[in-house]
Structures are given as structure tokens and as C-alpha cells.
PDB file of N, CA and C in Angstrom:
ATOM      1  N   GLN I  27     -10.978  -6.669  17.269  1.00 85.00           N
ATOM      2  CA  GLN I  27     -11.142  -6.653  15.825  1.00 85.00           C
ATOM      3  C   GLN I  27     -10.066  -5.789  15.188  1.00 85.00           C
ATOM      4  N   VAL I  28      -9.628  -6.207  14.014  1.00 89.00           N
ATOM      5  CA  VAL I  28      -8.606  -5.504  13.267  1.00 89.00           C
ATOM      6  C   VAL I  28      -9.254  -4.753  12.121  1.00 89.00           C
ATOM      7  N   GLN I  29      -8.833  -3.518  11.936  1.00 94.00           N
ATOM      8  CA  GLN I  29      -9.330  -2.722  10.829  1.00 94.00           C
ATOM      9  C   GLN I  29      -8.174  -1.969  10.176  1.00 94.00           C
ATOM     10  N   LEU I  30      -8.120  -2.025   8.848  1.00 96.00           N
ATOM     11  CA  LEU I  30      -7.154  -1.269   8.070  1.00 96.00           C
ATOM     12  C   LEU I  30      -7.919  -0.275   7.208  1.00 96.00           C
ATOM     13  N   VAL I  31      -7.520   0.986   7.246  1.00 97.00           N
ATOM     14  CA  VAL I  31      -8.208   2.020   6.499  1.00 97.00           C
ATOM     15  C   VAL I  31      -7.197   2.807   5.688  1.00 97.00           C
ATOM     16  N   GLU I  32      -7.319   2.722   4.360  1.00 97.00           N
ATOM     17  CA  GLU I  32      -6.457   3.484   3.465  1.00 97.00           C
ATOM     18  C   GLU I  32      -7.014   4.887   3.264  1.00 97.00           C
ATOM     19  N   SER I  33      -6.122   5.830   3.020  1.00 97.00           N
ATOM     20  CA  SER I  33      -6.517   7.187   2.693  1.00 97.00           C
ATOM     21  C   SER I  33      -5.424   7.829   1.849  1.00 97.00           C
ATOM     22  N   GLY I  34      -5.743   8.952   1.244  1.00 98.00           N
ATOM     23  CA  GLY I  34      -4.761   9.704   0.483  1.00 98.00           C
ATOM     24  C   GLY I  34      -4.872   9.584  -1.015  1.00 98.00           C
ATOM     25  N   GLY I  35      -5.761   8.743  -1.494  1.00 98.00           N
ATOM     26  CA  GLY I  35      -5.941   8.612  -2.927  1.00 98.00           C
ATOM     27  C   GLY I  35      -6.604   9.837  -3.524  1.00 98.00           C
ATOM     28  N   GLY I  36      -6.580   9.905  -4.840  1.00 98.00           N
ATOM     29  CA  GLY I  36      -7.178  11.030  -5.520  1.00 98.00           C
ATOM     30  C   GLY I  36      -6.784  11.078  -6.974  1.00 98.00           C
ATOM     31  N   LEU I  37      -7.059  12.212  -7.593  1.00 98.00           N
ATOM     32  CA  LEU I  37      -6.753  12.438  -9.003  1.00 98.00           C
ATOM     33  C   LEU I  37      -5.517  13.308  -9.120  1.00 98.00           C
ATOM     34  N   VAL I  38      -4.528  12.835  -9.860  1.00 98.00           N
ATOM     35  CA  VAL I  38      -3.308  13.600 -10.096  1.00 98.00           C
ATOM     36  C   VAL I  38      -2.927  13.521 -11.563  1.00 98.00           C
ATOM     37  N   GLN I  39      -2.154  14.492 -12.006  1.00 98.00           N
ATOM     38  CA  GLN I  39      -1.646  14.487 -13.370  1.00 98.00           C
ATOM     39  C   GLN I  39      -0.413  13.605 -13.482  1.00 98.00           C
ATOM     40  N   PRO I  40      -0.127  13.091 -14.667  1.00 98.00           N
ATOM     41  CA  PRO I  40       1.116  12.333 -14.839  1.00 98.00           C
ATOM     42  C   PRO I  40       2.317  13.130 -14.359  1.00 98.00           C
ATOM     43  N   GLY I  41       3.214  12.450 -13.659  1.00 98.00           N
ATOM     44  CA  GLY I  41       4.370  13.103 -13.071  1.00 98.00           C
ATOM     45  C   GLY I  41       4.138  13.632 -11.679  1.00 98.00           C
ATOM     46  N   GLY I  42       2.910  13.615 -11.225  1.00 98.00           N
ATOM     47  CA  GLY I  42       2.571  14.101  -9.907  1.00 98.00           C
ATOM     48  C   GLY I  42       2.852  13.091  -8.817  1.00 98.00           C
ATOM     49  N   SER I  43       2.492  13.465  -7.589  1.00 98.00           N
ATOM     50  CA  SER I  43       2.774  12.640  -6.421  1.00 98.00           C
ATOM     51  C   SER I  43       1.555  12.505  -5.527  1.00 98.00           C
ATOM     52  N   LEU I  44       1.494  11.396  -4.824  1.00 98.00           N
ATOM     53  CA  LEU I  44       0.507  11.163  -3.786  1.00 98.00           C
ATOM     54  C   LEU I  44       1.169  10.378  -2.668  1.00 98.00           C
ATOM     55  N   ARG I  45       0.672  10.577  -1.461  1.00 98.00           N
ATOM     56  CA  ARG I  45       1.122   9.783  -0.326  1.00 98.00           C
ATOM     57  C   ARG I  45      -0.081   9.080   0.285  1.00 98.00           C
ATOM     58  N   LEU I  46      -0.084   7.765   0.198  1.00 98.00           N
ATOM     59  CA  LEU I  46      -1.151   6.968   0.766  1.00 98.00           C
ATOM     60  C   LEU I  46      -0.819   6.585   2.197  1.00 98.00           C
ATOM     61  N   SER I  47      -1.847   6.502   3.017  1.00 98.00           N
ATOM     62  CA  SER I  47      -1.690   6.073   4.397  1.00 98.00           C
ATOM     63  C   SER I  47      -2.585   4.880   4.668  1.00 98.00           C
ATOM     64  N   CYS I  48      -2.144   4.032   5.561  1.00 97.00           N
ATOM     65  CA  CYS I  48      -2.922   2.891   6.006  1.00 97.00           C
ATOM     66  C   CYS I  48      -2.928   2.905   7.520  1.00 97.00           C
ATOM     67  N   ALA I  49      -4.063   3.252   8.102  1.00 96.00           N
ATOM     68  CA  ALA I  49      -4.205   3.297   9.551  1.00 96.00           C
ATOM     69  C   ALA I  49      -4.688   1.951  10.058  1.00 96.00           C
ATOM     70  N   ILE I  50      -3.998   1.430  11.036  1.00 93.00           N
ATOM     71  CA  ILE I  50      -4.275   0.103  11.563  1.00 93.00           C
ATOM     72  C   ILE I  50      -4.798   0.224  12.981  1.00 93.00           C
ATOM     73  N   SER I  51      -5.947  -0.361  13.234  1.00 92.00           N
ATOM     74  CA  SER I  51      -6.512  -0.390  14.572  1.00 92.00           C
ATOM     75  C   SER I  51      -6.783  -1.828  14.982  1.00 92.00           C
ATOM     76  N   GLY I  52      -6.868  -2.050  16.279  1.00 87.00           N
ATOM     77  CA  GLY I  52      -7.002  -3.395  16.791  1.00 87.00           C
ATOM     78  C   GLY I  52      -5.642  -4.033  16.985  1.00 87.00           C
ATOM     79  N   SER I  53      -5.649  -5.198  17.555  1.00 80.00           N
ATOM     80  CA  SER I  53      -4.409  -5.894  17.879  1.00 80.00           C
ATOM     81  C   SER I  53      -4.097  -6.946  16.820  1.00 80.00           C
ATOM     82  N   ILE I  54      -2.910  -6.833  16.246  1.00 77.00           N
ATOM     83  CA  ILE I  54      -2.409  -7.823  15.303  1.00 77.00           C
ATOM     84  C   ILE I  54      -1.224  -8.511  15.959  1.00 77.00           C
ATOM     85  N   PHE I  55      -1.343  -9.798  16.123  1.00 75.00           N
ATOM     86  CA  PHE I  55      -0.292 -10.542  16.791  1.00 75.00           C
ATOM     87  C   PHE I  55       0.809 -10.914  15.812  1.00 75.00           C
ATOM     88  N   GLY I  56       2.026 -10.565  16.159  1.00 81.00           N
ATOM     89  CA  GLY I  56       3.185 -11.008  15.411  1.00 81.00           C
ATOM     90  C   GLY I  56       3.181 -10.602  13.950  1.00 81.00           C
ATOM     91  N   VAL I  57       3.228  -9.296  13.686  1.00 80.00           N
ATOM     92  CA  VAL I  57       3.279  -8.813  12.306  1.00 80.00           C
ATOM     93  C   VAL I  57       4.564  -9.287  11.634  1.00 80.00           C
ATOM     94  N   VAL I  58       4.406  -9.887  10.459  1.00 80.00           N
ATOM     95  CA  VAL I  58       5.542 -10.374   9.687  1.00 80.00           C
ATOM     96  C   VAL I  58       5.830  -9.448   8.509  1.00 80.00           C
ATOM     97  N   HIS I  59       4.789  -9.159   7.735  1.00 89.00           N
ATOM     98  CA  HIS I  59       4.913  -8.269   6.588  1.00 89.00           C
ATOM     99  C   HIS I  59       3.749  -7.307   6.544  1.00 89.00           C
ATOM    100  N   MET I  60       3.991  -6.140   5.970  1.00 94.00           N
ATOM    101  CA  MET I  60       2.950  -5.196   5.618  1.00 94.00           C
ATOM    102  C   MET I  60       3.219  -4.770   4.180  1.00 94.00           C
ATOM    103  N   GLY I  61       2.173  -4.428   3.455  1.00 97.00           N
ATOM    104  CA  GLY I  61       2.431  -4.046   2.083  1.00 97.00           C
ATOM    105  C   GLY I  61       1.244  -3.446   1.379  1.00 97.00           C
ATOM    106  N   TRP I  62       1.443  -3.219   0.091  1.00 98.00           N
ATOM    107  CA  TRP I  62       0.448  -2.603  -0.763  1.00 98.00           C
ATOM    108  C   TRP I  62       0.239  -3.416  -2.020  1.00 98.00           C
ATOM    109  N   TYR I  63      -1.008  -3.535  -2.423  1.00 98.00           N
ATOM    110  CA  TYR I  63      -1.405  -4.128  -3.688  1.00 98.00           C
ATOM    111  C   TYR I  63      -2.299  -3.129  -4.416  1.00 98.00           C
ATOM    112  N   ARG I  64      -2.496  -3.353  -5.707  1.00 98.00           N
ATOM    113  CA  ARG I  64      -3.394  -2.497  -6.457  1.00 98.00           C
ATOM    114  C   ARG I  64      -4.159  -3.316  -7.476  1.00 98.00           C
ATOM    115  N   GLN I  65      -5.309  -2.799  -7.872  1.00 98.00           N
ATOM    116  CA  GLN I  65      -6.133  -3.479  -8.855  1.00 98.00           C
ATOM    117  C   GLN I  65      -6.737  -2.451  -9.803  1.00 98.00           C
ATOM    118  N   ALA I  66      -6.387  -2.573 -11.068  1.00 97.00           N
ATOM    119  CA  ALA I  66      -6.935  -1.713 -12.106  1.00 97.00           C
ATOM    120  C   ALA I  66      -8.197  -2.349 -12.675  1.00 97.00           C
ATOM    121  N   PRO I  67      -9.079  -1.555 -13.277  1.00 91.00           N
ATOM    122  CA  PRO I  67     -10.308  -2.112 -13.848  1.00 91.00           C
ATOM    123  C   PRO I  67     -10.019  -3.221 -14.855  1.00 91.00           C
ATOM    124  N   GLY I  68     -10.700  -4.341 -14.700  1.00 93.00           N
ATOM    125  CA  GLY I  68     -10.546  -5.453 -15.612  1.00 93.00           C
ATOM    126  C   GLY I  68      -9.285  -6.271 -15.434  1.00 93.00           C
ATOM    127  N   LYS I  69      -8.504  -5.976 -14.412  1.00 96.00           N
ATOM    128  CA  LYS I  69      -7.264  -6.695 -14.182  1.00 96.00           C
ATOM    129  C   LYS I  69      -7.250  -7.316 -12.792  1.00 96.00           C
ATOM    130  N   GLN I  70      -6.380  -8.290 -12.615  1.00 96.00           N
ATOM    131  CA  GLN I  70      -6.221  -8.924 -11.319  1.00 96.00           C
ATOM    132  C   GLN I  70      -5.429  -8.021 -10.378  1.00 96.00           C
ATOM    133  N   ARG I  71      -5.625  -8.252  -9.094  1.00 97.00           N
ATOM    134  CA  ARG I  71      -4.875  -7.506  -8.107  1.00 97.00           C
ATOM    135  C   ARG I  71      -3.396  -7.853  -8.216  1.00 97.00           C
ATOM    136  N   GLU I  72      -2.534  -6.843  -8.179  1.00 97.00           N
ATOM    137  CA  GLU I  72      -1.112  -7.066  -8.327  1.00 97.00           C
ATOM    138  C   GLU I  72      -0.334  -6.486  -7.149  1.00 97.00           C
ATOM    139  N   TYR I  73       0.782  -7.105  -6.881  1.00 98.00           N
ATOM    140  CA  TYR I  73       1.682  -6.683  -5.828  1.00 98.00           C
ATOM    141  C   TYR I  73       2.356  -5.369  -6.190  1.00 98.00           C
ATOM    142  N   VAL I  74       2.521  -4.501  -5.187  1.00 98.00           N
ATOM    143  CA  VAL I  74       3.186  -3.220  -5.393  1.00 98.00           C
ATOM    144  C   VAL I  74       4.446  -3.093  -4.540  1.00 98.00           C
ATOM    145  N   ALA I  75       4.303  -3.253  -3.225  1.00 98.00           N
ATOM    146  CA  ALA I  75       5.434  -3.031  -2.332  1.00 98.00           C
ATOM    147  C   ALA I  75       5.217  -3.759  -1.024  1.00 98.00           C
ATOM    148  N   LEU I  76       6.313  -4.033  -0.338  1.00 97.00           N
ATOM    149  CA  LEU I  76       6.295  -4.759   0.924  1.00 97.00           C
ATOM    150  C   LEU I  76       7.283  -4.141   1.894  1.00 97.00           C
ATOM    151  N   ILE I  77       6.928  -4.161   3.172  1.00 96.00           N
ATOM    152  CA  ILE I  77       7.867  -3.781   4.221  1.00 96.00           C
ATOM    153  C   ILE I  77       7.743  -4.789   5.349  1.00 96.00           C
ATOM    154  N   SER I  78       8.859  -5.311   5.790  1.00 92.00           N
ATOM    155  CA  SER I  78       8.865  -6.312   6.842  1.00 92.00           C
ATOM    156  C   SER I  78       8.800  -5.654   8.204  1.00 92.00           C
ATOM    157  N   ASP I  79       8.595  -6.461   9.223  1.00 84.00           N
ATOM    158  CA  ASP I  79       8.588  -5.938  10.577  1.00 84.00           C
ATOM    159  C   ASP I  79       9.924  -5.301  10.931  1.00 84.00           C
ATOM    160  N   GLY I  80      10.993  -5.792  10.324  1.00 88.00           N
ATOM    161  CA  GLY I  80      12.319  -5.230  10.533  1.00 88.00           C
ATOM    162  C   GLY I  80      12.671  -4.109   9.582  1.00 88.00           C
ATOM    163  N   ASP I  81      11.713  -3.663   8.782  1.00 91.00           N
ATOM    164  CA  ASP I  81      11.826  -2.499   7.889  1.00 91.00           C
ATOM    165  C   ASP I  81      12.605  -2.747   6.606  1.00 91.00           C
ATOM    166  N   SER I  82      12.850  -3.996   6.254  1.00 95.00           N
ATOM    167  CA  SER I  82      13.359  -4.251   4.920  1.00 95.00           C
ATOM    168  C   SER I  82      12.215  -4.076   3.923  1.00 95.00           C
ATOM    169  N   THR I  83      12.530  -3.668   2.709  1.00 97.00           N
ATOM    170  CA  THR I  83      11.494  -3.357   1.721  1.00 97.00           C
ATOM    171  C   THR I  83      11.720  -4.101   0.426  1.00 97.00           C
ATOM    172  N   ASN I  84      10.653  -4.206  -0.338  1.00 98.00           N
ATOM    173  CA  ASN I  84      10.683  -4.847  -1.640  1.00 98.00           C
ATOM    174  C   ASN I  84       9.644  -4.179  -2.520  1.00 98.00           C
ATOM    175  N   TYR I  85       9.943  -4.067  -3.814  1.00 98.00           N
ATOM    176  CA  TYR I  85       9.044  -3.385  -4.737  1.00 98.00           C
ATOM    177  C   TYR I  85       8.862  -4.162  -6.029  1.00 98.00           C
ATOM    178  N   ALA I  86       7.680  -4.027  -6.600  1.00 98.00           N
ATOM    179  CA  ALA I  86       7.473  -4.525  -7.948  1.00 98.00           C
ATOM    180  C   ALA I  86       8.329  -3.720  -8.916  1.00 98.00           C
ATOM    181  N   ALA I  87       8.770  -4.370  -9.977  1.00 98.00           N
ATOM    182  CA  ALA I  87       9.645  -3.700 -10.937  1.00 98.00           C
ATOM    183  C   ALA I  87       9.002  -2.455 -11.527  1.00 98.00           C
ATOM    184  N   SER I  88       7.692  -2.476 -11.680  1.00 98.00           N
ATOM    185  CA  SER I  88       6.987  -1.375 -12.314  1.00 98.00           C
ATOM    186  C   SER I  88       6.994  -0.089 -11.489  1.00 98.00           C
ATOM    187  N   VAL I  89       7.247  -0.201 -10.187  1.00 98.00           N
ATOM    188  CA  VAL I  89       7.222   0.982  -9.327  1.00 98.00           C
ATOM    189  C   VAL I  89       8.566   1.273  -8.683  1.00 98.00           C
ATOM    190  N   LYS I  90       9.528   0.408  -8.867  1.00 98.00           N
ATOM    191  CA  LYS I  90      10.831   0.580  -8.240  1.00 98.00           C
ATOM    192  C   LYS I  90      11.467   1.893  -8.683  1.00 98.00           C
ATOM    193  N   GLY I  91      11.969   2.634  -7.716  1.00 98.00           N
ATOM    194  CA  GLY I  91      12.572   3.924  -7.993  1.00 98.00           C
ATOM    195  C   GLY I  91      11.600   5.080  -7.963  1.00 98.00           C
ATOM    196  N   ARG I  92      10.307   4.782  -7.955  1.00 98.00           N
ATOM    197  CA  ARG I  92       9.283   5.828  -7.929  1.00 98.00           C
ATOM    198  C   ARG I  92       8.463   5.820  -6.640  1.00 98.00           C
ATOM    199  N   PHE I  93       8.257   4.643  -6.065  1.00 98.00           N
ATOM    200  CA  PHE I  93       7.453   4.500  -4.848  1.00 98.00           C
ATOM    201  C   PHE I  93       8.350   4.142  -3.675  1.00 98.00           C
ATOM    202  N   VAL I  94       7.974   4.591  -2.490  1.00 98.00           N
ATOM    203  CA  VAL I  94       8.674   4.241  -1.258  1.00 98.00           C
ATOM    204  C   VAL I  94       7.654   3.845  -0.200  1.00 98.00           C
ATOM    205  N   VAL I  95       7.815   2.659   0.369  1.00 98.00           N
ATOM    206  CA  VAL I  95       6.942   2.204   1.437  1.00 98.00           C
ATOM    207  C   VAL I  95       7.652   2.403   2.774  1.00 98.00           C
ATOM    208  N   SER I  96       6.925   2.848   3.763  1.00 97.00           N
ATOM    209  CA  SER I  96       7.477   3.066   5.090  1.00 97.00           C
ATOM    210  C   SER I  96       6.381   2.838   6.119  1.00 97.00           C
ATOM    211  N   LYS I  97       6.755   2.846   7.384  1.00 95.00           N
ATOM    212  CA  LYS I  97       5.770   2.699   8.438  1.00 95.00           C
ATOM    213  C   LYS I  97       6.211   3.403   9.700  1.00 95.00           C
ATOM    214  N   ASP I  98       5.236   3.745  10.513  1.00 94.00           N
ATOM    215  CA  ASP I  98       5.459   4.355  11.810  1.00 94.00           C
ATOM    216  C   ASP I  98       4.836   3.415  12.828  1.00 94.00           C
ATOM    217  N   ASN I  99       5.662   2.635  13.478  1.00 88.00           N
ATOM    218  CA  ASN I  99       5.156   1.626  14.400  1.00 88.00           C
ATOM    219  C   ASN I  99       4.403   2.242  15.583  1.00 88.00           C
ATOM    220  N   ALA I 100       4.892   3.360  16.082  1.00 90.00           N
ATOM    221  CA  ALA I 100       4.268   3.999  17.232  1.00 90.00           C
ATOM    222  C   ALA I 100       2.854   4.464  16.919  1.00 90.00           C
ATOM    223  N   LYS I 101       2.616   4.840  15.675  1.00 92.00           N
ATOM    224  CA  LYS I 101       1.299   5.334  15.271  1.00 92.00           C
ATOM    225  C   LYS I 101       0.479   4.292  14.527  1.00 92.00           C
ATOM    226  N   ASN I 102       1.020   3.089  14.395  1.00 91.00           N
ATOM    227  CA  ASN I 102       0.330   2.012  13.682  1.00 91.00           C
ATOM    228  C   ASN I 102      -0.152   2.463  12.308  1.00 91.00           C
ATOM    229  N   THR I 103       0.766   3.040  11.568  1.00 95.00           N
ATOM    230  CA  THR I 103       0.437   3.568  10.253  1.00 95.00           C
ATOM    231  C   THR I 103       1.506   3.174   9.243  1.00 95.00           C
ATOM    232  N   MET I 104       1.068   2.772   8.066  1.00 96.00           N
ATOM    233  CA  MET I 104       1.957   2.473   6.961  1.00 96.00           C
ATOM    234  C   MET I 104       1.701   3.482   5.847  1.00 96.00           C
ATOM    235  N   PHE I 105       2.744   3.790   5.092  1.00 98.00           N
ATOM    236  CA  PHE I 105       2.647   4.790   4.047  1.00 98.00           C
ATOM    237  C   PHE I 105       3.154   4.251   2.715  1.00 98.00           C
ATOM    238  N   LEU I 106       2.669   4.843   1.647  1.00 98.00           N
ATOM    239  CA  LEU I 106       3.212   4.604   0.325  1.00 98.00           C
ATOM    240  C   LEU I 106       3.376   5.954  -0.356  1.00 98.00           C
ATOM    241  N   GLN I 107       4.611   6.409  -0.459  1.00 98.00           N
ATOM    242  CA  GLN I 107       4.912   7.640  -1.174  1.00 98.00           C
ATOM    243  C   GLN I 107       5.045   7.314  -2.651  1.00 98.00           C
ATOM    244  N   MET I 108       4.237   7.951  -3.469  1.00 98.00           N
ATOM    245  CA  MET I 108       4.167   7.665  -4.891  1.00 98.00           C
ATOM    246  C   MET I 108       4.581   8.910  -5.666  1.00 98.00           C
ATOM    247  N   ASP I 109       5.708   8.833  -6.342  1.00 98.00           N
ATOM    248  CA  ASP I 109       6.224   9.942  -7.135  1.00 98.00           C
ATOM    249  C   ASP I 109       6.274   9.549  -8.605  1.00 98.00           C
ATOM    250  N   ALA I 110       6.400  10.552  -9.456  1.00 98.00           N
ATOM    251  CA  ALA I 110       6.498  10.331 -10.904  1.00 98.00           C
ATOM    252  C   ALA I 110       5.392   9.400 -11.393  1.00 98.00           C
ATOM    253  N   LEU I 111       4.184   9.696 -10.982  1.00 98.00           N
ATOM    254  CA  LEU I 111       3.054   8.826 -11.302  1.00 98.00           C
ATOM    255  C   LEU I 111       2.763   8.792 -12.794  1.00 98.00           C
ATOM    256  N   LYS I 112       2.348   7.623 -13.250  1.00 98.00           N
ATOM    257  CA  LYS I 112       2.033   7.375 -14.640  1.00 98.00           C
ATOM    258  C   LYS I 112       0.573   6.955 -14.765  1.00 98.00           C
ATOM    259  N   PRO I 113      -0.031   7.141 -15.937  1.00 98.00           N
ATOM    260  CA  PRO I 113      -1.417   6.691 -16.113  1.00 98.00           C
ATOM    261  C   PRO I 113      -1.610   5.218 -15.773  1.00 98.00           C
ATOM    262  N   GLU I 114      -0.616   4.388 -16.034  1.00 97.00           N
ATOM    263  CA  GLU I 114      -0.735   2.973 -15.728  1.00 97.00           C
ATOM    264  C   GLU I 114      -0.714   2.666 -14.236  1.00 97.00           C
ATOM    265  N   ASP I 115      -0.452   3.664 -13.402  1.00 98.00           N
ATOM    266  CA  ASP I 115      -0.556   3.495 -11.957  1.00 98.00           C
ATOM    267  C   ASP I 115      -1.994   3.614 -11.472  1.00 98.00           C
ATOM    268  N   THR I 116      -2.902   3.994 -12.340  1.00 98.00           N
ATOM    269  CA  THR I 116      -4.301   4.139 -11.968  1.00 98.00           C
ATOM    270  C   THR I 116      -4.864   2.804 -11.495  1.00 98.00           C
ATOM    271  N   ALA I 117      -5.405   2.795 -10.289  1.00 98.00           N
ATOM    272  CA  ALA I 117      -5.923   1.567  -9.697  1.00 98.00           C
ATOM    273  C   ALA I 117      -6.503   1.883  -8.330  1.00 98.00           C
ATOM    274  N   VAL I 118      -7.190   0.904  -7.767  1.00 98.00           N
ATOM    275  CA  VAL I 118      -7.533   0.947  -6.357  1.00 98.00           C
ATOM    276  C   VAL I 118      -6.378   0.328  -5.594  1.00 98.00           C
ATOM    277  N   TYR I 119      -5.868   1.050  -4.613  1.00 98.00           N
ATOM    278  CA  TYR I 119      -4.730   0.592  -3.833  1.00 98.00           C
ATOM    279  C   TYR I 119      -5.200   0.062  -2.490  1.00 98.00           C
ATOM    280  N   TYR I 120      -4.712  -1.123  -2.142  1.00 98.00           N
ATOM    281  CA  TYR I 120      -5.085  -1.800  -0.914  1.00 98.00           C
ATOM    282  C   TYR I 120      -3.870  -2.017  -0.032  1.00 98.00           C
ATOM    283  N   CYS I 121      -4.011  -1.787   1.259  1.00 97.00           N
ATOM    284  CA  CYS I 121      -2.950  -2.149   2.178  1.00 97.00           C
ATOM    285  C   CYS I 121      -3.279  -3.495   2.810  1.00 97.00           C
ATOM    286  N   THR I 122      -2.239  -4.201   3.214  1.00 96.00           N
ATOM    287  CA  THR I 122      -2.410  -5.515   3.810  1.00 96.00           C
ATOM    288  C   THR I 122      -1.378  -5.732   4.903  1.00 96.00           C
ATOM    289  N   VAL I 123      -1.773  -6.481   5.913  1.00 94.00           N
ATOM    290  CA  VAL I 123      -0.891  -6.837   7.015  1.00 94.00           C
ATOM    291  C   VAL I 123      -0.951  -8.338   7.200  1.00 94.00           C
ATOM    292  N   ASP I 124       0.205  -8.960   7.220  1.00 91.00           N
ATOM    293  CA  ASP I 124       0.319 -10.401   7.422  1.00 91.00           C
ATOM    294  C   ASP I 124       0.858 -10.647   8.817  1.00 91.00           C
ATOM    295  N   GLY I 125       0.018 -11.203   9.667  1.00 87.00           N
ATOM    296  CA  GLY I 125       0.413 -11.550  11.015  1.00 87.00           C
ATOM    297  C   GLY I 125       0.439 -13.055  11.207  1.00 87.00           C
ATOM    298  N   ARG I 126       0.911 -13.459  12.348  1.00 86.00           N
ATOM    299  CA  ARG I 126       1.026 -14.893  12.612  1.00 86.00           C
ATOM    300  C   ARG I 126      -0.326 -15.573  12.785  1.00 86.00           C
ATOM    301  N   ARG I 127      -1.358 -14.813  13.024  1.00 85.00           N
ATOM    302  CA  ARG I 127      -2.690 -15.376  13.215  1.00 85.00           C
ATOM    303  C   ARG I 127      -3.671 -15.015  12.106  1.00 85.00           C
ATOM    304  N   GLY I 128      -3.206 -14.333  11.088  1.00 88.00           N
ATOM    305  CA  GLY I 128      -4.102 -13.994   9.998  1.00 88.00           C
ATOM    306  C   GLY I 128      -3.574 -12.890   9.104  1.00 88.00           C
ATOM    307  N   THR I 129      -4.229 -12.731   7.969  1.00 92.00           N
ATOM    308  CA  THR I 129      -3.915 -11.683   7.010  1.00 92.00           C
ATOM    309  C   THR I 129      -5.097 -10.737   6.910  1.00 92.00           C
ATOM    310  N   TYR I 130      -4.821  -9.443   6.893  1.00 94.00           N
ATOM    311  CA  TYR I 130      -5.869  -8.435   6.930  1.00 94.00           C
ATOM    312  C   TYR I 130      -5.727  -7.473   5.768  1.00 94.00           C
ATOM    313  N   TRP I 131      -6.863  -6.973   5.284  1.00 96.00           N
ATOM    314  CA  TRP I 131      -6.902  -6.078   4.136  1.00 96.00           C
ATOM    315  C   TRP I 131      -7.743  -4.854   4.432  1.00 96.00           C
ATOM    316  N   GLY I 132      -7.362  -3.736   3.823  1.00 97.00           N
ATOM    317  CA  GLY I 132      -8.181  -2.544   3.873  1.00 97.00           C
ATOM    318  C   GLY I 132      -9.224  -2.547   2.780  1.00 97.00           C
ATOM    319  N   GLN I 133     -10.023  -1.496   2.734  1.00 97.00           N
ATOM    320  CA  GLN I 133     -11.107  -1.411   1.761  1.00 97.00           C
ATOM    321  C   GLN I 133     -10.668  -0.822   0.425  1.00 97.00           C
ATOM    322  N   GLY I 134      -9.495  -0.227   0.391  1.00 97.00           N
ATOM    323  CA  GLY I 134      -8.952   0.334  -0.828  1.00 97.00           C
ATOM    324  C   GLY I 134      -9.179   1.824  -0.959  1.00 97.00           C
ATOM    325  N   THR I 135      -8.272   2.478  -1.669  1.00 98.00           N
ATOM    326  CA  THR I 135      -8.413   3.892  -1.985  1.00 98.00           C
ATOM    327  C   THR I 135      -8.066   4.098  -3.458  1.00 98.00           C
ATOM    328  N   GLN I 136      -8.857   4.901  -4.144  1.00 98.00           N
ATOM    329  CA  GLN I 136      -8.710   5.084  -5.586  1.00 98.00           C
ATOM    330  C   GLN I 136      -7.602   6.079  -5.898  1.00 98.00           C
ATOM    331  N   VAL I 137      -6.720   5.675  -6.803  1.00 98.00           N
ATOM    332  CA  VAL I 137      -5.697   6.556  -7.351  1.00 98.00           C
ATOM    333  C   VAL I 137      -5.923   6.650  -8.850  1.00 98.00           C
ATOM    334  N   THR I 138      -6.103   7.852  -9.341  1.00 98.00           N
ATOM    335  CA  THR I 138      -6.306   8.075 -10.765  1.00 98.00           C
ATOM    336  C   THR I 138      -5.253   9.042 -11.274  1.00 98.00           C
ATOM    337  N   VAL I 139      -4.499   8.619 -12.272  1.00 98.00           N
ATOM    338  CA  VAL I 139      -3.458   9.442 -12.872  1.00 98.00           C
ATOM    339  C   VAL I 139      -3.891   9.753 -14.299  1.00 98.00           C
ATOM    340  N   SER I 140      -4.228  10.994 -14.544  1.00 97.00           N
ATOM    341  CA  SER I 140      -4.774  11.371 -15.842  1.00 97.00           C
ATOM    342  C   SER I 140      -4.533  12.841 -16.105  1.00 97.00           C
ATOM    343  N   SER I 141      -4.320  13.167 -17.361  1.00 92.00           N
ATOM    344  CA  SER I 141      -4.188  14.550 -17.777  1.00 92.00           C
ATOM    345  C   SER I 141      -5.500  15.102 -18.321  1.00 92.00           C
TER     346      SER I 141
END
């Protein structure tokens, strides 16, 4: 069985930083992409960032230059470093892994940016 568990969310002031982690357990065959999505209250889930198995990255325009996605293959962990946070970044953040045999999602972690 595959399990993804996000952690690191919390309450921060505008301009602050958080580092989210996604711990992956179980066997995922042929990982193609890993990434992050977020969902704010009353809104649809939106794409945030992506990292390929070869470590190329991609970001939504709204977070480009502020967020960095990375991963540690040996520890089966993906990260999202979030800097210069804005109130509009407030959302539940979900990690996802796309493998050749399926797509997997975590349960989400709450990020709240407020003064």
C-alpha cells in the first residue's frame, strides 16, 4: 500500500516562510512526476509545483520565484519551501505522486497566512 503524508503546515504572517514535507511509504512503480496542489475554501484545487523523476521543476505563475520544490529520493520525501508568503497562499496543500501504475494523494496540510 502507498501512503503520502504531508506535514509542516501552520499559521504564519505575511512575508514569512514554511517548509512542507511529503513522506512517501510503500512501493510506487515508475515515478514520473511528483508535485503539490492546493485548495482554498470555496475554490477548486489548483496546481502549485511539479518535480519530475529527473528533478526538472515547474511552477504556477502565482508562486514562481517564491516557492521551491525538491525531493530526497533516498528518504522518499518531497519538500515545498515556501518563502514570502501572502494571504492568498492560504489553502490546504496536497502532495501527489504520479506513477506508471497509478496516481496517489496525501491527506493535505493546512497553511494559513494571516496577520
